[in-house]
Structure formats: C-alpha cells, structure tokens
PDB file of N, CA and C in Angstrom:
ATOM      1  N   MET A   1       3.885  21.407  12.714  1.00  0.00           N
ATOM      2  CA  MET A   1       3.279  20.636  13.635  1.00  0.00           C
ATOM      3  C   MET A   1       3.532  19.233  13.388  1.00  0.00           C
ATOM      4  N   SER A   2       3.852  18.507  14.494  1.00  0.00           N
ATOM      5  CA  SER A   2       4.257  17.111  14.473  1.00  0.00           C
ATOM      6  C   SER A   2       2.968  16.210  14.517  1.00  0.00           C
ATOM      7  N   VAL A   3       3.100  15.017  13.832  1.00  0.00           N
ATOM      8  CA  VAL A   3       1.981  13.986  14.071  1.00  0.00           C
ATOM      9  C   VAL A   3       2.529  12.805  14.695  1.00  0.00           C
ATOM     10  N   PRO A   4       1.752  11.915  15.481  1.00  0.00           N
ATOM     11  CA  PRO A   4       2.407  10.994  16.127  1.00  0.00           C
ATOM     12  C   PRO A   4       2.531   9.670  15.294  1.00  0.00           C
ATOM     13  N   PHE A   5       2.075   9.776  14.008  1.00  0.00           N
ATOM     14  CA  PHE A   5       2.086   8.591  13.099  1.00  0.00           C
ATOM     15  C   PHE A   5       2.839   8.918  11.899  1.00  0.00           C
ATOM     16  N   ASP A   6       3.483   8.060  11.098  1.00  0.00           N
ATOM     17  CA  ASP A   6       3.999   8.233   9.749  1.00  0.00           C
ATOM     18  C   ASP A   6       2.801   8.167   8.774  1.00  0.00           C
ATOM     19  N   GLY A   7       2.010   7.148   9.011  1.00  0.00           N
ATOM     20  CA  GLY A   7       0.930   6.930   8.037  1.00  0.00           C
ATOM     21  C   GLY A   7      -0.122   5.969   8.615  1.00  0.00           C
ATOM     22  N   ALA A   8      -1.211   5.875   7.678  1.00  0.00           N
ATOM     23  CA  ALA A   8      -2.322   5.100   8.227  1.00  0.00           C
ATOM     24  C   ALA A   8      -2.625   3.934   7.044  1.00  0.00           C
ATOM     25  N   LEU A   9      -2.642   2.706   7.547  1.00  0.00           N
ATOM     26  CA  LEU A   9      -2.874   1.459   6.647  1.00  0.00           C
ATOM     27  C   LEU A   9      -4.337   1.347   6.929  1.00  0.00           C
ATOM     28  N   ARG A  10      -5.184   1.259   5.885  1.00  0.00           N
ATOM     29  CA  ARG A  10      -6.638   0.917   6.037  1.00  0.00           C
ATOM     30  C   ARG A  10      -6.905  -0.250   5.266  1.00  0.00           C
ATOM     31  N   VAL A  11      -7.484  -1.179   6.026  1.00  0.00           N
ATOM     32  CA  VAL A  11      -7.890  -2.591   5.555  1.00  0.00           C
ATOM     33  C   VAL A  11      -9.417  -2.776   5.820  1.00  0.00           C
ATOM     34  N   ASP A  12     -10.123  -3.395   4.978  1.00  0.00           N
ATOM     35  CA  ASP A  12     -11.470  -3.744   5.279  1.00  0.00           C
ATOM     36  C   ASP A  12     -11.461  -4.954   6.232  1.00  0.00           C
ATOM     37  N   LEU A  13     -12.545  -5.214   6.884  1.00  0.00           N
ATOM     38  CA  LEU A  13     -12.643  -6.517   7.766  1.00  0.00           C
ATOM     39  C   LEU A  13     -12.498  -7.774   7.176  1.00  0.00           C
ATOM     40  N   GLU A  14     -12.649  -8.053   5.922  1.00  0.00           N
ATOM     41  CA  GLU A  14     -12.641  -9.137   5.139  1.00  0.00           C
ATOM     42  C   GLU A  14     -11.247  -9.339   4.408  1.00  0.00           C
ATOM     43  N   GLY A  15     -10.361  -8.298   4.518  1.00  0.00           N
ATOM     44  CA  GLY A  15      -9.110  -8.307   3.819  1.00  0.00           C
ATOM     45  C   GLY A  15      -9.187  -8.203   2.319  1.00  0.00           C
ATOM     46  N   GLN A  16     -10.174  -7.586   1.841  1.00  0.00           N
ATOM     47  CA  GLN A  16     -10.591  -7.553   0.461  1.00  0.00           C
ATOM     48  C   GLN A  16      -9.944  -6.192  -0.239  1.00  0.00           C
ATOM     49  N   ARG A  17      -9.763  -5.214   0.488  1.00  0.00           N
ATOM     50  CA  ARG A  17      -9.176  -4.010   0.131  1.00  0.00           C
ATOM     51  C   ARG A  17      -8.226  -3.328   1.060  1.00  0.00           C
ATOM     52  N   ALA A  18      -7.249  -2.651   0.551  1.00  0.00           N
ATOM     53  CA  ALA A  18      -6.313  -1.991   1.458  1.00  0.00           C
ATOM     54  C   ALA A  18      -5.774  -0.880   0.691  1.00  0.00           C
ATOM     55  N   ARG A  19      -5.285   0.347   1.606  1.00  0.00           N
ATOM     56  CA  ARG A  19      -4.625   1.290   1.050  1.00  0.00           C
ATOM     57  C   ARG A  19      -3.752   2.084   2.133  1.00  0.00           C
ATOM     58  N   TYR A  20      -2.746   2.582   1.782  1.00  0.00           N
ATOM     59  CA  TYR A  20      -1.792   3.304   2.777  1.00  0.00           C
ATOM     60  C   TYR A  20      -1.859   4.765   2.549  1.00  0.00           C
ATOM     61  N   GLU A  21      -2.103   5.605   3.605  1.00  0.00           N
ATOM     62  CA  GLU A  21      -1.950   7.034   3.414  1.00  0.00           C
ATOM     63  C   GLU A  21      -0.869   7.598   4.214  1.00  0.00           C
ATOM     64  N   CYS A  22      -0.001   8.269   3.592  1.00  0.00           N
ATOM     65  CA  CYS A  22       1.140   8.991   4.288  1.00  0.00           C
ATOM     66  C   CYS A  22       0.561  10.190   4.981  1.00  0.00           C
ATOM     67  N   LEU A  23       1.025  10.316   6.120  1.00  0.00           N
ATOM     68  CA  LEU A  23       0.515  11.592   6.892  1.00  0.00           C
ATOM     69  C   LEU A  23       1.619  12.712   6.892  1.00  0.00           C
ATOM     70  N   ARG A  24       2.775  12.480   6.468  1.00  0.00           N
ATOM     71  CA  ARG A  24       3.770  13.575   6.535  1.00  0.00           C
ATOM     72  C   ARG A  24       3.394  14.669   5.571  1.00  0.00           C
ATOM     73  N   PRO A  25       3.423  15.900   6.091  1.00  0.00           N
ATOM     74  CA  PRO A  25       2.902  17.056   5.248  1.00  0.00           C
ATOM     75  C   PRO A  25       3.703  17.377   4.048  1.00  0.00           C
ATOM     76  N   ASP A  26       5.014  16.988   3.941  1.00  0.00           N
ATOM     77  CA  ASP A  26       5.687  17.209   2.788  1.00  0.00           C
ATOM     78  C   ASP A  26       5.810  16.040   1.873  1.00  0.00           C
ATOM     79  N   CYS A  27       4.862  15.052   1.944  1.00  0.00           N
ATOM     80  CA  CYS A  27       5.104  13.773   1.189  1.00  0.00           C
ATOM     81  C   CYS A  27       4.472  14.101  -0.303  1.00  0.00           C
ATOM     82  N   PRO A  28       5.489  13.689  -1.335  1.00  0.00           N
ATOM     83  CA  PRO A  28       4.925  13.912  -2.851  1.00  0.00           C
ATOM     84  C   PRO A  28       3.977  12.992  -3.256  1.00  0.00           C
ATOM     85  N   ASN A  29       3.740  11.842  -2.595  1.00  0.00           N
ATOM     86  CA  ASN A  29       2.732  10.881  -3.107  1.00  0.00           C
ATOM     87  C   ASN A  29       2.013  10.337  -1.870  1.00  0.00           C
ATOM     88  N   ARG A  30       0.894  10.911  -1.500  1.00  0.00           N
ATOM     89  CA  ARG A  30       0.216  10.737  -0.167  1.00  0.00           C
ATOM     90  C   ARG A  30      -0.446   9.277  -0.012  1.00  0.00           C
ATOM     91  N   VAL A  31      -0.871   8.762  -1.263  1.00  0.00           N
ATOM     92  CA  VAL A  31      -1.647   7.660  -0.999  1.00  0.00           C
ATOM     93  C   VAL A  31      -1.030   6.413  -1.937  1.00  0.00           C
ATOM     94  N   GLU A  32      -0.949   5.226  -1.291  1.00  0.00           N
ATOM     95  CA  GLU A  32      -0.520   3.964  -2.134  1.00  0.00           C
ATOM     96  C   GLU A  32      -1.788   3.010  -2.171  1.00  0.00           C
ATOM     97  N   GLY A  33      -2.205   2.695  -3.333  1.00  0.00           N
ATOM     98  CA  GLY A  33      -3.216   1.805  -3.384  1.00  0.00           C
ATOM     99  C   GLY A  33      -4.425   2.681  -3.940  1.00  0.00           C
ATOM    100  N   PRO A  34      -5.692   2.112  -3.869  1.00  0.00           N
ATOM    101  CA  PRO A  34      -5.986   1.013  -3.092  1.00  0.00           C
ATOM    102  C   PRO A  34      -5.758  -0.149  -3.980  1.00  0.00           C
ATOM    103  N   VAL A  35      -5.529  -1.342  -3.104  1.00  0.00           N
ATOM    104  CA  VAL A  35      -5.340  -2.681  -3.786  1.00  0.00           C
ATOM    105  C   VAL A  35      -6.784  -3.446  -3.411  1.00  0.00           C
ATOM    106  N   CYS A  36      -7.334  -4.054  -4.454  1.00  0.00           N
ATOM    107  CA  CYS A  36      -8.538  -4.804  -4.123  1.00  0.00           C
ATOM    108  C   CYS A  36      -8.403  -6.265  -4.496  1.00  0.00           C
ATOM    109  N   ALA A  37      -8.935  -7.190  -3.868  1.00  0.00           N
ATOM    110  CA  ALA A  37      -8.864  -8.552  -4.339  1.00  0.00           C
ATOM    111  C   ALA A  37      -9.616  -8.851  -5.590  1.00  0.00           C
ATOM    112  N   ASP A  38     -10.483  -8.018  -5.876  1.00  0.00           N
ATOM    113  CA  ASP A  38     -11.151  -8.243  -7.521  1.00  0.00           C
ATOM    114  C   ASP A  38     -10.250  -7.608  -8.443  1.00  0.00           C
ATOM    115  N   ASP A  39      -9.185  -6.958  -8.255  1.00  0.00           N
ATOM    116  CA  ASP A  39      -8.303  -6.267  -9.264  1.00  0.00           C
ATOM    117  C   ASP A  39      -7.832  -7.474 -10.140  1.00  0.00           C
ATOM    118  N   HIS A  40      -7.716  -7.175 -11.381  1.00  0.00           N
ATOM    119  CA  HIS A  40      -7.225  -8.176 -12.388  1.00  0.00           C
ATOM    120  C   HIS A  40      -5.655  -7.675 -12.641  1.00  0.00           C
ATOM    121  N   VAL A  41      -4.804  -8.785 -12.501  1.00  0.00           N
ATOM    122  CA  VAL A  41      -3.367  -8.673 -12.691  1.00  0.00           C
ATOM    123  C   VAL A  41      -2.918  -9.656 -13.616  1.00  0.00           C
ATOM    124  N   LEU A  42      -1.699  -9.390 -14.032  1.00  0.00           N
ATOM    125  CA  LEU A  42      -1.268 -10.471 -15.075  1.00  0.00           C
ATOM    126  C   LEU A  42      -0.522 -11.580 -14.290  1.00  0.00           C
ATOM    127  N   ASP A  43      -0.733 -12.791 -14.577  1.00  0.00           N
ATOM    128  CA  ASP A  43      -0.056 -13.911 -14.062  1.00  0.00           C
ATOM    129  C   ASP A  43       1.290 -14.272 -14.751  1.00  0.00           C
ATOM    130  N   ASP A  44       2.057 -15.299 -14.396  1.00  0.00           N
ATOM    131  CA  ASP A  44       3.188 -15.579 -15.032  1.00  0.00           C
ATOM    132  C   ASP A  44       3.148 -15.855 -16.494  1.00  0.00           C
ATOM    133  N   ASP A  45       2.040 -16.379 -16.952  1.00  0.00           N
ATOM    134  CA  ASP A  45       1.789 -16.584 -18.347  1.00  0.00           C
ATOM    135  C   ASP A  45       1.221 -15.321 -19.161  1.00  0.00           C
ATOM    136  N   GLY A  46       1.014 -14.284 -18.482  1.00  0.00           N
ATOM    137  CA  GLY A  46       0.592 -12.936 -19.045  1.00  0.00           C
ATOM    138  C   GLY A  46      -0.879 -12.948 -19.193  1.00  0.00           C
ATOM    139  N   GLU A  47      -1.541 -13.833 -18.534  1.00  0.00           N
ATOM    140  CA  GLU A  47      -3.072 -13.891 -18.669  1.00  0.00           C
ATOM    141  C   GLU A  47      -3.528 -13.049 -17.429  1.00  0.00           C
ATOM    142  N   LEU A  48      -4.660 -12.216 -17.763  1.00  0.00           N
ATOM    143  CA  LEU A  48      -5.341 -11.612 -16.639  1.00  0.00           C
ATOM    144  C   LEU A  48      -6.025 -12.453 -15.607  1.00  0.00           C
ATOM    145  N   VAL A  49      -5.752 -12.315 -14.430  1.00  0.00           N
ATOM    146  CA  VAL A  49      -6.570 -13.107 -13.364  1.00  0.00           C
ATOM    147  C   VAL A  49      -6.719 -12.333 -12.178  1.00  0.00           C
ATOM    148  N   ARG A  50      -7.714 -12.731 -11.344  1.00  0.00           N
ATOM    149  CA  ARG A  50      -7.923 -11.936 -10.134  1.00  0.00           C
ATOM    150  C   ARG A  50      -6.723 -12.100  -9.194  1.00  0.00           C
ATOM    151  N   GLY A  51      -6.352 -10.827  -8.580  1.00  0.00           N
ATOM    152  CA  GLY A  51      -5.320 -10.807  -7.614  1.00  0.00           C
ATOM    153  C   GLY A  51      -5.651 -11.564  -6.378  1.00  0.00           C
ATOM    154  N   GLY A  52      -6.814 -11.485  -6.008  1.00  0.00           N
ATOM    155  CA  GLY A  52      -7.240 -12.204  -4.728  1.00  0.00           C
ATOM    156  C   GLY A  52      -6.602 -11.589  -3.493  1.00  0.00           C
ATOM    157  N   VAL A  53      -7.075 -12.293  -2.225  1.00  0.00           N
ATOM    158  CA  VAL A  53      -6.768 -11.767  -1.252  1.00  0.00           C
ATOM    159  C   VAL A  53      -5.132 -11.861  -0.744  1.00  0.00           C
ATOM    160  N   GLY A  54      -4.551 -12.800  -1.452  1.00  0.00           N
ATOM    161  CA  GLY A  54      -3.133 -12.930  -1.409  1.00  0.00           C
ATOM    162  C   GLY A  54      -2.275 -11.603  -1.760  1.00  0.00           C
ATOM    163  N   ARG A  55      -2.801 -11.057  -2.965  1.00  0.00           N
ATOM    164  CA  ARG A  55      -2.296  -9.779  -3.415  1.00  0.00           C
ATOM    165  C   ARG A  55      -2.484  -8.702  -2.370  1.00  0.00           C
ATOM    166  N   VAL A  56      -3.625  -8.707  -1.841  1.00  0.00           N
ATOM    167  CA  VAL A  56      -3.909  -7.736  -0.797  1.00  0.00           C
ATOM    168  C   VAL A  56      -2.983  -7.907   0.404  1.00  0.00           C
ATOM    169  N   ALA A  57      -2.674  -9.115   0.913  1.00  0.00           N
ATOM    170  CA  ALA A  57      -1.815  -9.393   1.976  1.00  0.00           C
ATOM    171  C   ALA A  57      -0.482  -8.953   1.675  1.00  0.00           C
ATOM    172  N   GLN A  58       0.051  -9.201   0.388  1.00  0.00           N
ATOM    173  CA  GLN A  58       1.250  -8.725  -0.012  1.00  0.00           C
ATOM    174  C   GLN A  58       1.552  -7.122   0.045  1.00  0.00           C
ATOM    175  N   PHE A  59       0.492  -6.663  -0.322  1.00  0.00           N
ATOM    176  CA  PHE A  59       0.617  -5.083  -0.331  1.00  0.00           C
ATOM    177  C   PHE A  59       0.663  -4.761   1.076  1.00  0.00           C
ATOM    178  N   ILE A  60      -0.180  -5.222   2.045  1.00  0.00           N
ATOM    179  CA  ILE A  60      -0.136  -4.914   3.429  1.00  0.00           C
ATOM    180  C   ILE A  60       1.313  -5.048   3.984  1.00  0.00           C
ATOM    181  N   GLU A  61       1.794  -6.147   3.671  1.00  0.00           N
ATOM    182  CA  GLU A  61       3.242  -6.596   4.179  1.00  0.00           C
ATOM    183  C   GLU A  61       4.331  -5.532   3.821  1.00  0.00           C
ATOM    184  N   ARG A  62       4.085  -4.990   2.346  1.00  0.00           N
ATOM    185  CA  ARG A  62       5.369  -4.285   2.000  1.00  0.00           C
ATOM    186  C   ARG A  62       5.143  -2.836   1.874  1.00  0.00           C
ATOM    187  N   VAL A  63       3.958  -2.405   2.002  1.00  0.00           N
ATOM    188  CA  VAL A  63       3.626  -1.019   1.447  1.00  0.00           C
ATOM    189  C   VAL A  63       4.385   0.090   2.357  1.00  0.00           C
ATOM    190  N   LYS A  64       4.490  -0.086   3.628  1.00  0.00           N
ATOM    191  CA  LYS A  64       5.110   0.998   4.373  1.00  0.00           C
ATOM    192  C   LYS A  64       6.502   1.040   4.176  1.00  0.00           C
ATOM    193  N   ASN A  65       7.180   0.067   4.106  1.00  0.00           N
ATOM    194  CA  ASN A  65       8.629  -0.112   3.852  1.00  0.00           C
ATOM    195  C   ASN A  65       8.978   0.677   2.361  1.00  0.00           C
ATOM    196  N   TYR A  66       8.084   0.098   1.353  1.00  0.00           N
ATOM    197  CA  TYR A  66       8.186   0.560  -0.011  1.00  0.00           C
ATOM    198  C   TYR A  66       8.065   2.198  -0.034  1.00  0.00           C
ATOM    199  N   HIS A  67       6.922   2.792   0.512  1.00  0.00           N
ATOM    200  CA  HIS A  67       6.733   4.158   0.517  1.00  0.00           C
ATOM    201  C   HIS A  67       7.768   4.890   1.192  1.00  0.00           C
ATOM    202  N   LEU A  68       8.198   4.550   2.427  1.00  0.00           N
ATOM    203  CA  LEU A  68       9.294   5.266   3.086  1.00  0.00           C
ATOM    204  C   LEU A  68      10.469   5.236   2.465  1.00  0.00           C
ATOM    205  N   THR A  69      10.788   4.071   1.803  1.00  0.00           N
ATOM    206  CA  THR A  69      12.155   4.046   0.964  1.00  0.00           C
ATOM    207  C   THR A  69      12.085   4.868  -0.277  1.00  0.00           C
ATOM    208  N   ARG A  70      10.974   4.766  -1.002  1.00  0.00           N
ATOM    209  CA  ARG A  70      10.908   5.330  -2.257  1.00  0.00           C
ATOM    210  C   ARG A  70      10.693   7.017  -2.033  1.00  0.00           C
ATOM    211  N   TYR A  71       9.848   7.428  -1.226  1.00  0.00           N
ATOM    212  CA  TYR A  71       9.541   8.882  -1.166  1.00  0.00           C
ATOM    213  C   TYR A  71      10.274   9.589  -0.098  1.00  0.00           C
ATOM    214  N   HIS A  72      10.839   9.033   0.946  1.00  0.00           N
ATOM    215  CA  HIS A  72      11.362   9.554   2.069  1.00  0.00           C
ATOM    216  C   HIS A  72      12.869   9.136   2.329  1.00  0.00           C
ATOM    217  N   GLY A  73      13.384   8.321   1.554  1.00  0.00           N
ATOM    218  CA  GLY A  73      14.686   7.886   1.482  1.00  0.00           C
ATOM    219  C   GLY A  73      15.103   7.136   2.853  1.00  0.00           C
ATOM    220  N   GLU A  74      14.033   6.556   3.490  1.00  0.00           N
ATOM    221  CA  GLU A  74      14.230   5.776   4.792  1.00  0.00           C
ATOM    222  C   GLU A  74      14.314   4.417   4.532  1.00  0.00           C
ATOM    223  N   ILE A  75      15.140   3.535   5.274  1.00  0.00           N
ATOM    224  CA  ILE A  75      15.106   2.158   5.127  1.00  0.00           C
ATOM    225  C   ILE A  75      14.711   1.528   6.319  1.00  0.00           C
ATOM    226  N   THR A  76      13.491   0.887   6.567  1.00  0.00           N
ATOM    227  CA  THR A  76      13.097   0.553   7.815  1.00  0.00           C
ATOM    228  C   THR A  76      13.003  -1.152   7.833  1.00  0.00           C
ATOM    229  N   GLN A  77      12.877  -1.660   8.931  1.00  0.00           N
ATOM    230  CA  GLN A  77      12.898  -3.172   9.057  1.00  0.00           C
ATOM    231  C   GLN A  77      11.519  -3.524   9.549  1.00  0.00           C
TER     232      GLN A  77
END
C-alpha cells in the first residue's frame, strides 16, 4: 500500500518542540527527535546550556533531508 507522504513533521504552536516521523513501512528508524527548546546541550566551551528555539528551528530545517539521506539513501534539495 502506498502512502501520499514520506513523513510527518510535528511542531507545537510555540516552536518549543518538534519531531519527525517517517511513514515508509520499511524504515529502520521511524522517529527523529523529539527536540525541545528546554533540552540541555553542550555549547562551544563544553558547558551545558538550554538549546532554545534556535535548536528546534535547526532541527526542523534539516531533519527530513538528514533522515532520507541516512536511512533511505536519497539526497533531496
């Protein structure tokens, strides 16, 4: 059975959380994320800081291409 979409990007209304779900039946890694603005990440100095909405925005911008390239061997624009 064919589906009309490759995946679903879910973002809350304030841009605080996002995740990508691949809808392909043969996908070895169905979910990327979630990424949350409150997640702590290492900064350039090795200190733990909040990722913030900028990290969520970066995830949204790159997640589909990353997933399709890594798990399905596709390069998209």
